[in-house]
Amino acid sequence: MRWIGCQRNIYNSKVREDQYFRRFAQKSLQHVGQYAPIDQQYSQFKTDLTPYLSEVPSVLLRNGAVLWKQAYGRYFSKLGGRPVIHKKHGKQAVWLTSELFKFVPVTDTETGKITGHQLYLGTKKFPVGILMFKAHKDYKLPASLHISIHAGRWHVSFNYDDGIQEPTDKDTTDWLIQFDEAELRKMTAGLDLGVTLPLAGSDYQQFGFSEVQDKRLLAQERHKKCWQRRQARRTKGSAGWVKAKRKVARYQRYGADVRRDVSHKTSC
């Protein structure tokens, strides 16, 4: 959790620094034509007021600055807005590069089969520990990964090059051009995600929840509202308030997981 907070601190510091520079440039005529620097420098944030930043690997802090610069790159490419402050509630994640982790498969000494997977986190100077995880399929060693926590559940996610060459835009266009409009309309289906109705198709098909899912969603909604009332009556920041907050997040997560599962299974 400290690594998540320190990387978020660097990201938010870069956001505030950029906001300060841009606001100052707007009010100063002598800075007309000058723009705030878009770089990955972060050493100015390691001061006597932030001793905790010296207790984590510098690579971790660098990754926070890289994430900020990547967000600005998306802004310049018109794929999103400027980087904004990341809050400390909700889903939290940290980006780790290969210097900060190592995969070690767990093998059975008798059969030699792989029975599990271990993820070693940390460096020689800043060791963190071992994280057991469930691999849903075979994988190759990635160059980086994301570790996230949401409503008390941890996730490890990464991607790697599988060696399969993806078709280019020209290849896709050449393949689609062989069909006429009627064939393209017949082989194309539009899907719309909803809340009450999880999935609806362009051909007027509707895909709803099963009876078991409906009952569980109603029960989870009742529990969520109950814990929301308890959270509202408790002192903000207390242990009971934090417990109620986690309960609300857990029940909220269940509904999101069910909707994601239904849409995924229906569209596949």
PDB file of C-alpha atoms in Angstrom:
ATOM      1  CA  MET A   1       0.000   0.000   0.000  1.00  0.00           C
ATOM      2  CA  ARG A   2       2.917   2.371   0.658  1.00  0.00           C
ATOM      3  CA  TRP A   3       4.175   1.869  -2.881  1.00  0.00           C
ATOM      4  CA  ILE A   4       0.734   2.753  -4.238  1.00  0.00           C
ATOM      5  CA  GLY A   5       0.611   5.909  -2.139  1.00  0.00           C
ATOM      6  CA  CYS A   6       4.128   7.056  -3.039  1.00  0.00           C
ATOM      7  CA  GLN A   7       3.587   6.592  -6.765  1.00  0.00           C
ATOM      8  CA  ARG A   8       0.261   8.411  -6.512  1.00  0.00           C
ATOM      9  CA  ASN A   9       2.021  11.204  -4.600  1.00  0.00           C
ATOM     10  CA  ILE A  10       4.502  11.751  -7.450  1.00  0.00           C
ATOM     11  CA  TYR A  11       1.722  11.694 -10.046  1.00  0.00           C
ATOM     12  CA  ASN A  12      -0.405  14.197  -8.127  1.00  0.00           C
ATOM     13  CA  SER A  13       2.626  16.405  -7.455  1.00  0.00           C
ATOM     14  CA  LYS A  14       3.320  16.576 -11.186  1.00  0.00           C
ATOM     15  CA  VAL A  15      -0.326  17.490 -11.780  1.00  0.00           C
ATOM     16  CA  ARG A  16      -0.226  20.294  -9.188  1.00  0.00           C
ATOM     17  CA  GLU A  17       3.107  21.556 -10.498  1.00  0.00           C
ATOM     18  CA  ASP A  18       1.719  21.737 -14.023  1.00  0.00           C
ATOM     19  CA  GLN A  19      -1.401  23.538 -12.813  1.00  0.00           C
ATOM     20  CA  TYR A  20       0.753  26.076 -10.946  1.00  0.00           C
ATOM     21  CA  PHE A  21       2.991  26.771 -13.948  1.00  0.00           C
ATOM     22  CA  ARG A  22       0.062  27.186 -16.324  1.00  0.00           C
ATOM     23  CA  ARG A  23      -1.823  29.460 -13.921  1.00  0.00           C
ATOM     24  CA  PHE A  24       1.295  31.564 -13.309  1.00  0.00           C
ATOM     25  CA  ALA A  25       1.938  31.895 -17.049  1.00  0.00           C
ATOM     26  CA  GLN A  26      -1.620  33.143 -17.602  1.00  0.00           C
ATOM     27  CA  LYS A  27      -1.142  35.984 -15.102  1.00  0.00           C
ATOM     28  CA  SER A  28       2.362  37.040 -16.145  1.00  0.00           C
ATOM     29  CA  LEU A  29       2.820  38.909 -19.419  1.00  0.00           C
ATOM     30  CA  GLN A  30       6.570  38.311 -19.439  1.00  0.00           C
ATOM     31  CA  HIS A  31       5.939  34.570 -19.844  1.00  0.00           C
ATOM     32  CA  VAL A  32       3.851  34.908 -22.994  1.00  0.00           C
ATOM     33  CA  GLY A  33       4.848  32.160 -25.413  1.00  0.00           C
ATOM     34  CA  GLN A  34       6.468  30.072 -22.680  1.00  0.00           C
ATOM     35  CA  TYR A  35       4.884  26.797 -21.630  1.00  0.00           C
ATOM     36  CA  ALA A  36       5.081  24.550 -18.602  1.00  0.00           C
ATOM     37  CA  PRO A  37       7.717  21.812 -18.932  1.00  0.00           C
ATOM     38  CA  ILE A  38       6.438  18.344 -19.823  1.00  0.00           C
ATOM     39  CA  ASP A  39       9.145  16.111 -18.392  1.00  0.00           C
ATOM     40  CA  GLN A  40       9.650  13.159 -16.058  1.00  0.00           C
ATOM     41  CA  GLN A  41      11.660  14.982 -13.391  1.00  0.00           C
ATOM     42  CA  TYR A  42      10.547  14.185  -9.849  1.00  0.00           C
ATOM     43  CA  SER A  43      13.584  14.802  -7.616  1.00  0.00           C
ATOM     44  CA  GLN A  44      12.222  18.214  -6.540  1.00  0.00           C
ATOM     45  CA  PHE A  45       9.463  16.432  -4.610  1.00  0.00           C
ATOM     46  CA  LYS A  46      11.895  14.508  -2.365  1.00  0.00           C
ATOM     47  CA  THR A  47      12.373  16.958   0.510  1.00  0.00           C
ATOM     48  CA  ASP A  48      12.492  16.927   4.296  1.00  0.00           C
ATOM     49  CA  LEU A  49       8.691  17.142   4.277  1.00  0.00           C
ATOM     50  CA  THR A  50       8.399  13.892   2.329  1.00  0.00           C
ATOM     51  CA  PRO A  51      10.829  11.448   3.994  1.00  0.00           C
ATOM     52  CA  TYR A  52       8.614   8.511   3.007  1.00  0.00           C
ATOM     53  CA  LEU A  53       9.600   8.988  -0.637  1.00  0.00           C
ATOM     54  CA  SER A  54      13.151   7.986   0.283  1.00  0.00           C
ATOM     55  CA  GLU A  55      11.907   4.702   1.747  1.00  0.00           C
ATOM     56  CA  VAL A  56      10.787   3.266  -1.609  1.00  0.00           C
ATOM     57  CA  PRO A  57      12.771   2.465  -4.779  1.00  0.00           C
ATOM     58  CA  SER A  58      13.450   5.452  -7.008  1.00  0.00           C
ATOM     59  CA  VAL A  59      12.268   3.384  -9.985  1.00  0.00           C
ATOM     60  CA  LEU A  60       8.800   3.358  -8.441  1.00  0.00           C
ATOM     61  CA  LEU A  61       8.764   7.159  -8.256  1.00  0.00           C
ATOM     62  CA  ARG A  62      10.079   7.427 -11.802  1.00  0.00           C
ATOM     63  CA  ASN A  63       7.181   5.273 -12.987  1.00  0.00           C
ATOM     64  CA  GLY A  64       4.752   7.734 -11.418  1.00  0.00           C
ATOM     65  CA  ALA A  65       6.312  10.579 -13.413  1.00  0.00           C
ATOM     66  CA  VAL A  66       6.228   8.438 -16.568  1.00  0.00           C
ATOM     67  CA  LEU A  67       2.512   7.769 -16.066  1.00  0.00           C
ATOM     68  CA  TRP A  68       1.915  11.512 -15.810  1.00  0.00           C
ATOM     69  CA  LYS A  69       3.843  12.186 -19.019  1.00  0.00           C
ATOM     70  CA  GLN A  70       1.981   9.399 -20.807  1.00  0.00           C
ATOM     71  CA  ALA A  71      -1.313  10.950 -19.716  1.00  0.00           C
ATOM     72  CA  TYR A  72      -0.179  14.267 -21.181  1.00  0.00           C
ATOM     73  CA  GLY A  73       0.759  12.455 -24.384  1.00  0.00           C
ATOM     74  CA  ARG A  74      -2.812  11.188 -24.657  1.00  0.00           C
ATOM     75  CA  TYR A  75      -4.021  14.748 -24.131  1.00  0.00           C
ATOM     76  CA  PHE A  76      -1.844  16.051 -26.977  1.00  0.00           C
ATOM     77  CA  SER A  77      -3.131  13.201 -29.164  1.00  0.00           C
ATOM     78  CA  LYS A  78      -6.707  14.323 -28.354  1.00  0.00           C
ATOM     79  CA  LEU A  79      -7.495  11.015 -26.679  1.00  0.00           C
ATOM     80  CA  GLY A  80      -8.397  12.544 -23.317  1.00  0.00           C
ATOM     81  CA  GLY A  81      -8.122  15.552 -21.053  1.00  0.00           C
ATOM     82  CA  ARG A  82      -5.197  16.855 -19.054  1.00  0.00           C
ATOM     83  CA  PRO A  83      -3.941  14.714 -16.160  1.00  0.00           C
ATOM     84  CA  VAL A  84      -6.018  15.184 -13.012  1.00  0.00           C
ATOM     85  CA  ILE A  85      -5.532  14.402  -9.336  1.00  0.00           C
ATOM     86  CA  HIS A  86      -5.795  10.723  -8.418  1.00  0.00           C
ATOM     87  CA  LYS A  87      -7.818  10.318  -5.236  1.00  0.00           C
ATOM     88  CA  LYS A  88      -6.979   7.821  -2.516  1.00  0.00           C
ATOM     89  CA  HIS A  89     -10.376   6.155  -2.460  1.00  0.00           C
ATOM     90  CA  GLY A  90     -11.793   3.678  -4.924  1.00  0.00           C
ATOM     91  CA  LYS A  91      -9.615   1.427  -7.027  1.00  0.00           C
ATOM     92  CA  GLN A  92      -5.888   1.916  -6.380  1.00  0.00           C
ATOM     93  CA  ALA A  93      -3.060   0.613  -8.544  1.00  0.00           C
ATOM     94  CA  VAL A  94       0.705   0.738  -8.866  1.00  0.00           C
ATOM     95  CA  TRP A  95       2.775   0.237 -12.013  1.00  0.00           C
ATOM     96  CA  LEU A  96       5.894  -1.883 -11.557  1.00  0.00           C
ATOM     97  CA  THR A  97       8.632  -2.392 -14.121  1.00  0.00           C
ATOM     98  CA  SER A  98      10.909  -5.423 -14.364  1.00  0.00           C
ATOM     99  CA  GLU A  99      13.401  -4.034 -11.815  1.00  0.00           C
ATOM    100  CA  LEU A 100      10.822  -4.403  -9.042  1.00  0.00           C
ATOM    101  CA  PHE A 101       9.419  -7.918  -9.452  1.00  0.00           C
ATOM    102  CA  LYS A 102      10.302 -11.492 -10.336  1.00  0.00           C
ATOM    103  CA  PHE A 103       8.099 -14.463 -11.259  1.00  0.00           C
ATOM    104  CA  VAL A 104       8.853 -17.822  -9.652  1.00  0.00           C
ATOM    105  CA  PRO A 105       6.675 -20.887 -10.430  1.00  0.00           C
ATOM    106  CA  VAL A 106       6.000 -23.286  -7.551  1.00  0.00           C
ATOM    107  CA  THR A 107       6.670 -26.899  -8.563  1.00  0.00           C
ATOM    108  CA  ASP A 108       5.809 -30.149  -6.827  1.00  0.00           C
ATOM    109  CA  THR A 109       9.002 -31.922  -5.744  1.00  0.00           C
ATOM    110  CA  GLU A 110       7.528 -35.358  -6.457  1.00  0.00           C
ATOM    111  CA  THR A 111       5.734 -34.869  -9.770  1.00  0.00           C
ATOM    112  CA  GLY A 112       7.590 -31.817 -11.064  1.00  0.00           C
ATOM    113  CA  LYS A 113       4.321 -30.150 -12.083  1.00  0.00           C
ATOM    114  CA  ILE A 114       3.692 -26.468 -11.524  1.00  0.00           C
ATOM    115  CA  THR A 115       1.211 -26.137  -8.656  1.00  0.00           C
ATOM    116  CA  GLY A 116       1.210 -22.377  -8.245  1.00  0.00           C
ATOM    117  CA  HIS A 117       2.910 -19.103  -8.957  1.00  0.00           C
ATOM    118  CA  GLN A 118       4.766 -16.651  -6.758  1.00  0.00           C
ATOM    119  CA  LEU A 119       5.507 -13.025  -7.444  1.00  0.00           C
ATOM    120  CA  TYR A 120       8.530 -11.627  -5.616  1.00  0.00           C
ATOM    121  CA  LEU A 121       8.138  -7.888  -5.067  1.00  0.00           C
ATOM    122  CA  GLY A 122      10.845  -5.431  -4.139  1.00  0.00           C
ATOM    123  CA  THR A 123      14.558  -4.955  -4.548  1.00  0.00           C
ATOM    124  CA  LYS A 124      17.564  -5.983  -2.491  1.00  0.00           C
ATOM    125  CA  LYS A 125      17.481  -2.673  -0.623  1.00  0.00           C
ATOM    126  CA  PHE A 126      13.685  -2.396  -0.426  1.00  0.00           C
ATOM    127  CA  PRO A 127      12.216  -5.924  -0.155  1.00  0.00           C
ATOM    128  CA  VAL A 128       8.434  -6.186   0.069  1.00  0.00           C
ATOM    129  CA  GLY A 129       7.518  -9.859   0.091  1.00  0.00           C
ATOM    130  CA  ILE A 130       5.971 -12.682  -1.875  1.00  0.00           C
ATOM    131  CA  LEU A 131       2.550 -12.512  -3.491  1.00  0.00           C
ATOM    132  CA  MET A 132       0.775 -15.738  -4.405  1.00  0.00           C
ATOM    133  CA  PHE A 133      -1.470 -15.469  -7.435  1.00  0.00           C
ATOM    134  CA  LYS A 134      -3.609 -17.686  -9.630  1.00  0.00           C
ATOM    135  CA  ALA A 135      -2.585 -17.841 -13.283  1.00  0.00           C
ATOM    136  CA  HIS A 136      -5.611 -18.522 -15.491  1.00  0.00           C
ATOM    137  CA  LYS A 137      -3.416 -19.632 -18.394  1.00  0.00           C
ATOM    138  CA  ASP A 138       0.211 -19.973 -19.433  1.00  0.00           C
ATOM    139  CA  TYR A 139       2.088 -16.716 -19.647  1.00  0.00           C
ATOM    140  CA  LYS A 140       5.400 -15.240 -20.697  1.00  0.00           C
ATOM    141  CA  LEU A 141       7.512 -12.923 -18.590  1.00  0.00           C
ATOM    142  CA  PRO A 142       6.225  -9.353 -18.986  1.00  0.00           C
ATOM    143  CA  ALA A 143       8.294  -6.187 -18.977  1.00  0.00           C
ATOM    144  CA  SER A 144       5.932  -4.520 -16.497  1.00  0.00           C
ATOM    145  CA  LEU A 145       2.755  -5.210 -14.565  1.00  0.00           C
ATOM    146  CA  HIS A 146       0.024  -3.500 -12.572  1.00  0.00           C
ATOM    147  CA  ILE A 147      -1.010  -4.471  -9.054  1.00  0.00           C
ATOM    148  CA  SER A 148      -4.375  -3.076  -8.022  1.00  0.00           C
ATOM    149  CA  ILE A 149      -6.694  -3.312  -5.040  1.00  0.00           C
ATOM    150  CA  HIS A 150     -10.400  -2.624  -5.070  1.00  0.00           C
ATOM    151  CA  ALA A 151     -12.855  -3.357  -2.265  1.00  0.00           C
ATOM    152  CA  GLY A 152     -10.322  -5.586  -0.519  1.00  0.00           C
ATOM    153  CA  ARG A 153      -9.535  -7.693  -3.593  1.00  0.00           C
ATOM    154  CA  TRP A 154      -6.049  -7.669  -5.115  1.00  0.00           C
ATOM    155  CA  HIS A 155      -5.360  -8.168  -8.819  1.00  0.00           C
ATOM    156  CA  VAL A 156      -2.196  -8.667 -10.865  1.00  0.00           C
ATOM    157  CA  SER A 157      -2.523  -7.732 -14.536  1.00  0.00           C
ATOM    158  CA  PHE A 158      -0.006  -7.590 -17.361  1.00  0.00           C
ATOM    159  CA  ASN A 159       0.348  -8.273 -21.064  1.00  0.00           C
ATOM    160  CA  TYR A 160       3.075  -9.663 -23.272  1.00  0.00           C
ATOM    161  CA  ASP A 161       3.853 -10.280 -26.924  1.00  0.00           C
ATOM    162  CA  ASP A 162       2.422 -13.646 -27.998  1.00  0.00           C
ATOM    163  CA  GLY A 163       4.169 -13.557 -31.365  1.00  0.00           C
ATOM    164  CA  ILE A 164       0.924 -13.408 -33.357  1.00  0.00           C
ATOM    165  CA  GLN A 165       1.014 -10.591 -35.878  1.00  0.00           C
ATOM    166  CA  GLU A 166      -2.066  -8.395 -35.792  1.00  0.00           C
ATOM    167  CA  PRO A 167      -3.619  -7.332 -39.101  1.00  0.00           C
ATOM    168  CA  THR A 168      -2.981  -3.780 -40.188  1.00  0.00           C
ATOM    169  CA  ASP A 169      -5.714  -1.314 -41.117  1.00  0.00           C
ATOM    170  CA  LYS A 170      -5.007  -2.014 -44.789  1.00  0.00           C
ATOM    171  CA  ASP A 171      -5.390  -5.774 -44.270  1.00  0.00           C
ATOM    172  CA  THR A 172      -8.707  -5.259 -42.498  1.00  0.00           C
ATOM    173  CA  THR A 173      -9.942  -2.935 -45.237  1.00  0.00           C
ATOM    174  CA  ASP A 174      -8.919  -5.379 -47.967  1.00  0.00           C
ATOM    175  CA  TRP A 175     -10.828  -8.156 -46.195  1.00  0.00           C
ATOM    176  CA  LEU A 176     -14.001  -6.099 -45.666  1.00  0.00           C
ATOM    177  CA  ILE A 177     -14.088  -4.703 -49.199  1.00  0.00           C
ATOM    178  CA  GLN A 178     -14.943  -8.126 -50.616  1.00  0.00           C
ATOM    179  CA  PHE A 179     -18.422  -7.977 -49.022  1.00  0.00           C
ATOM    180  CA  ASP A 180     -21.334  -5.867 -50.215  1.00  0.00           C
ATOM    181  CA  GLU A 181     -23.468  -3.685 -47.930  1.00  0.00           C
ATOM    182  CA  ALA A 182     -26.129  -6.334 -47.328  1.00  0.00           C
ATOM    183  CA  GLU A 183     -23.551  -8.905 -46.245  1.00  0.00           C
ATOM    184  CA  LEU A 184     -21.811  -6.402 -43.970  1.00  0.00           C
ATOM    185  CA  ARG A 185     -25.093  -5.499 -42.279  1.00  0.00           C
ATOM    186  CA  LYS A 186     -25.904  -9.176 -41.817  1.00  0.00           C
ATOM    187  CA  MET A 187     -22.573  -9.999 -40.183  1.00  0.00           C
ATOM    188  CA  THR A 188     -22.533  -6.894 -37.959  1.00  0.00           C
ATOM    189  CA  ALA A 189     -24.281  -6.683 -34.592  1.00  0.00           C
ATOM    190  CA  GLY A 190     -24.443  -3.708 -32.242  1.00  0.00           C
ATOM    191  CA  LEU A 191     -24.605  -4.231 -28.479  1.00  0.00           C
ATOM    192  CA  ASP A 192     -25.639  -1.725 -25.836  1.00  0.00           C
ATOM    193  CA  LEU A 193     -24.719  -2.087 -22.158  1.00  0.00           C
ATOM    194  CA  GLY A 194     -27.269  -1.074 -19.540  1.00  0.00           C
ATOM    195  CA  VAL A 195     -27.962  -1.246 -15.821  1.00  0.00           C
ATOM    196  CA  THR A 196     -31.451  -2.723 -15.518  1.00  0.00           C
ATOM    197  CA  LEU A 197     -31.018  -4.650 -18.754  1.00  0.00           C
ATOM    198  CA  PRO A 198     -27.370  -5.722 -18.957  1.00  0.00           C
ATOM    199  CA  LEU A 199     -27.201  -6.172 -22.729  1.00  0.00           C
ATOM    200  CA  ALA A 200     -29.394  -5.310 -25.714  1.00  0.00           C
ATOM    201  CA  GLY A 201     -28.693  -6.014 -29.363  1.00  0.00           C
ATOM    202  CA  SER A 202     -29.347  -3.989 -32.488  1.00  0.00           C
ATOM    203  CA  ASP A 203     -31.627  -6.810 -33.702  1.00  0.00           C
ATOM    204  CA  TYR A 204     -33.947  -6.198 -30.698  1.00  0.00           C
ATOM    205  CA  GLN A 205     -32.554  -9.119 -28.726  1.00  0.00           C
ATOM    206  CA  GLN A 206     -32.443  -8.638 -24.963  1.00  0.00           C
ATOM    207  CA  PHE A 207     -30.156 -10.469 -22.563  1.00  0.00           C
ATOM    208  CA  GLY A 208     -31.050 -10.303 -18.879  1.00  0.00           C
ATOM    209  CA  PHE A 209     -29.883 -11.788 -15.605  1.00  0.00           C
ATOM    210  CA  SER A 210     -30.725 -15.281 -14.447  1.00  0.00           C
ATOM    211  CA  GLU A 211     -33.129 -15.825 -11.541  1.00  0.00           C
ATOM    212  CA  VAL A 212     -30.257 -16.570  -9.172  1.00  0.00           C
ATOM    213  CA  GLN A 213     -28.401 -13.430 -10.233  1.00  0.00           C
ATOM    214  CA  ASP A 214     -31.530 -11.289  -9.797  1.00  0.00           C
ATOM    215  CA  LYS A 215     -32.048 -12.567  -6.252  1.00  0.00           C
ATOM    216  CA  ARG A 216     -28.418 -12.058  -5.322  1.00  0.00           C
ATOM    217  CA  LEU A 217     -28.321  -8.567  -6.813  1.00  0.00           C
ATOM    218  CA  LEU A 218     -31.367  -7.539  -4.769  1.00  0.00           C
ATOM    219  CA  ALA A 219     -29.821  -8.990  -1.615  1.00  0.00           C
ATOM    220  CA  GLN A 220     -26.504  -7.265  -2.268  1.00  0.00           C
ATOM    221  CA  GLU A 221     -28.316  -3.962  -2.865  1.00  0.00           C
ATOM    222  CA  ARG A 222     -30.118  -4.265   0.487  1.00  0.00           C
ATOM    223  CA  HIS A 223     -26.852  -4.999   2.280  1.00  0.00           C
ATOM    224  CA  LYS A 224     -25.157  -2.071   0.542  1.00  0.00           C
ATOM    225  CA  LYS A 225     -27.838   0.414   1.603  1.00  0.00           C
ATOM    226  CA  CYS A 226     -27.728  -0.931   5.160  1.00  0.00           C
ATOM    227  CA  TRP A 227     -23.974  -0.403   5.404  1.00  0.00           C
ATOM    228  CA  GLN A 228     -24.262   3.013   3.757  1.00  0.00           C
ATOM    229  CA  ARG A 229     -26.594   4.095   6.566  1.00  0.00           C
ATOM    230  CA  ARG A 230     -24.166   2.717   9.138  1.00  0.00           C
ATOM    231  CA  GLN A 231     -21.281   4.547   7.508  1.00  0.00           C
ATOM    232  CA  ALA A 232     -23.231   7.822   7.549  1.00  0.00           C
ATOM    233  CA  ARG A 233     -23.794   7.507  11.323  1.00  0.00           C
ATOM    234  CA  ARG A 234     -20.158   6.801  12.168  1.00  0.00           C
ATOM    235  CA  THR A 235     -17.312   9.253  12.647  1.00  0.00           C
ATOM    236  CA  LYS A 236     -15.444   9.845   9.418  1.00  0.00           C
ATOM    237  CA  GLY A 237     -11.985   8.290   9.527  1.00  0.00           C
ATOM    238  CA  SER A 238     -12.708   5.957  12.454  1.00  0.00           C
ATOM    239  CA  ALA A 239     -12.142   2.203  12.314  1.00  0.00           C
ATOM    240  CA  GLY A 240     -15.883   1.558  12.150  1.00  0.00           C
ATOM    241  CA  TRP A 241     -16.292   4.073   9.330  1.00  0.00           C
ATOM    242  CA  VAL A 242     -13.490   2.425   7.339  1.00  0.00           C
ATOM    243  CA  LYS A 243     -15.046  -1.008   7.912  1.00  0.00           C
ATOM    244  CA  ALA A 244     -18.436   0.203   6.680  1.00  0.00           C
ATOM    245  CA  LYS A 245     -16.812   1.841   3.669  1.00  0.00           C
ATOM    246  CA  ARG A 246     -15.146  -1.430   2.690  1.00  0.00           C
ATOM    247  CA  LYS A 247     -18.414  -3.305   3.087  1.00  0.00           C
ATOM    248  CA  VAL A 248     -20.192  -0.855   0.786  1.00  0.00           C
ATOM    249  CA  ALA A 249     -17.425  -1.183  -1.794  1.00  0.00           C
ATOM    250  CA  ARG A 250     -17.593  -4.976  -1.630  1.00  0.00           C
ATOM    251  CA  TYR A 251     -21.344  -5.088  -2.262  1.00  0.00           C
ATOM    252  CA  GLN A 252     -21.008  -2.499  -5.015  1.00  0.00           C
ATOM    253  CA  ARG A 253     -18.274  -4.571  -6.626  1.00  0.00           C
ATOM    254  CA  TYR A 254     -20.503  -7.649  -6.750  1.00  0.00           C
ATOM    255  CA  GLY A 255     -23.038  -5.926  -8.997  1.00  0.00           C
ATOM    256  CA  ALA A 256     -20.314  -4.689 -11.328  1.00  0.00           C
ATOM    257  CA  ASP A 257     -18.772  -8.170 -11.510  1.00  0.00           C
ATOM    258  CA  VAL A 258     -22.108  -9.787 -12.382  1.00  0.00           C
ATOM    259  CA  ARG A 259     -22.845  -7.271 -15.152  1.00  0.00           C
ATOM    260  CA  ARG A 260     -19.358  -7.660 -16.579  1.00  0.00           C
ATOM    261  CA  ASP A 261     -19.679 -11.447 -16.498  1.00  0.00           C
ATOM    262  CA  VAL A 262     -23.062 -11.428 -18.265  1.00  0.00           C
ATOM    263  CA  SER A 263     -21.919  -9.041 -20.996  1.00  0.00           C
ATOM    264  CA  HIS A 264     -18.702 -10.994 -21.550  1.00  0.00           C
ATOM    265  CA  LYS A 265     -20.369 -14.410 -21.792  1.00  0.00           C
ATOM    266  CA  THR A 266     -23.155 -13.086 -24.010  1.00  0.00           C
ATOM    267  CA  SER A 267     -20.901 -11.269 -26.469  1.00  0.00           C
ATOM    268  CA  CYS A 268     -18.366 -14.104 -26.847  1.00  0.00           C
TER     269      CYS A 268
END
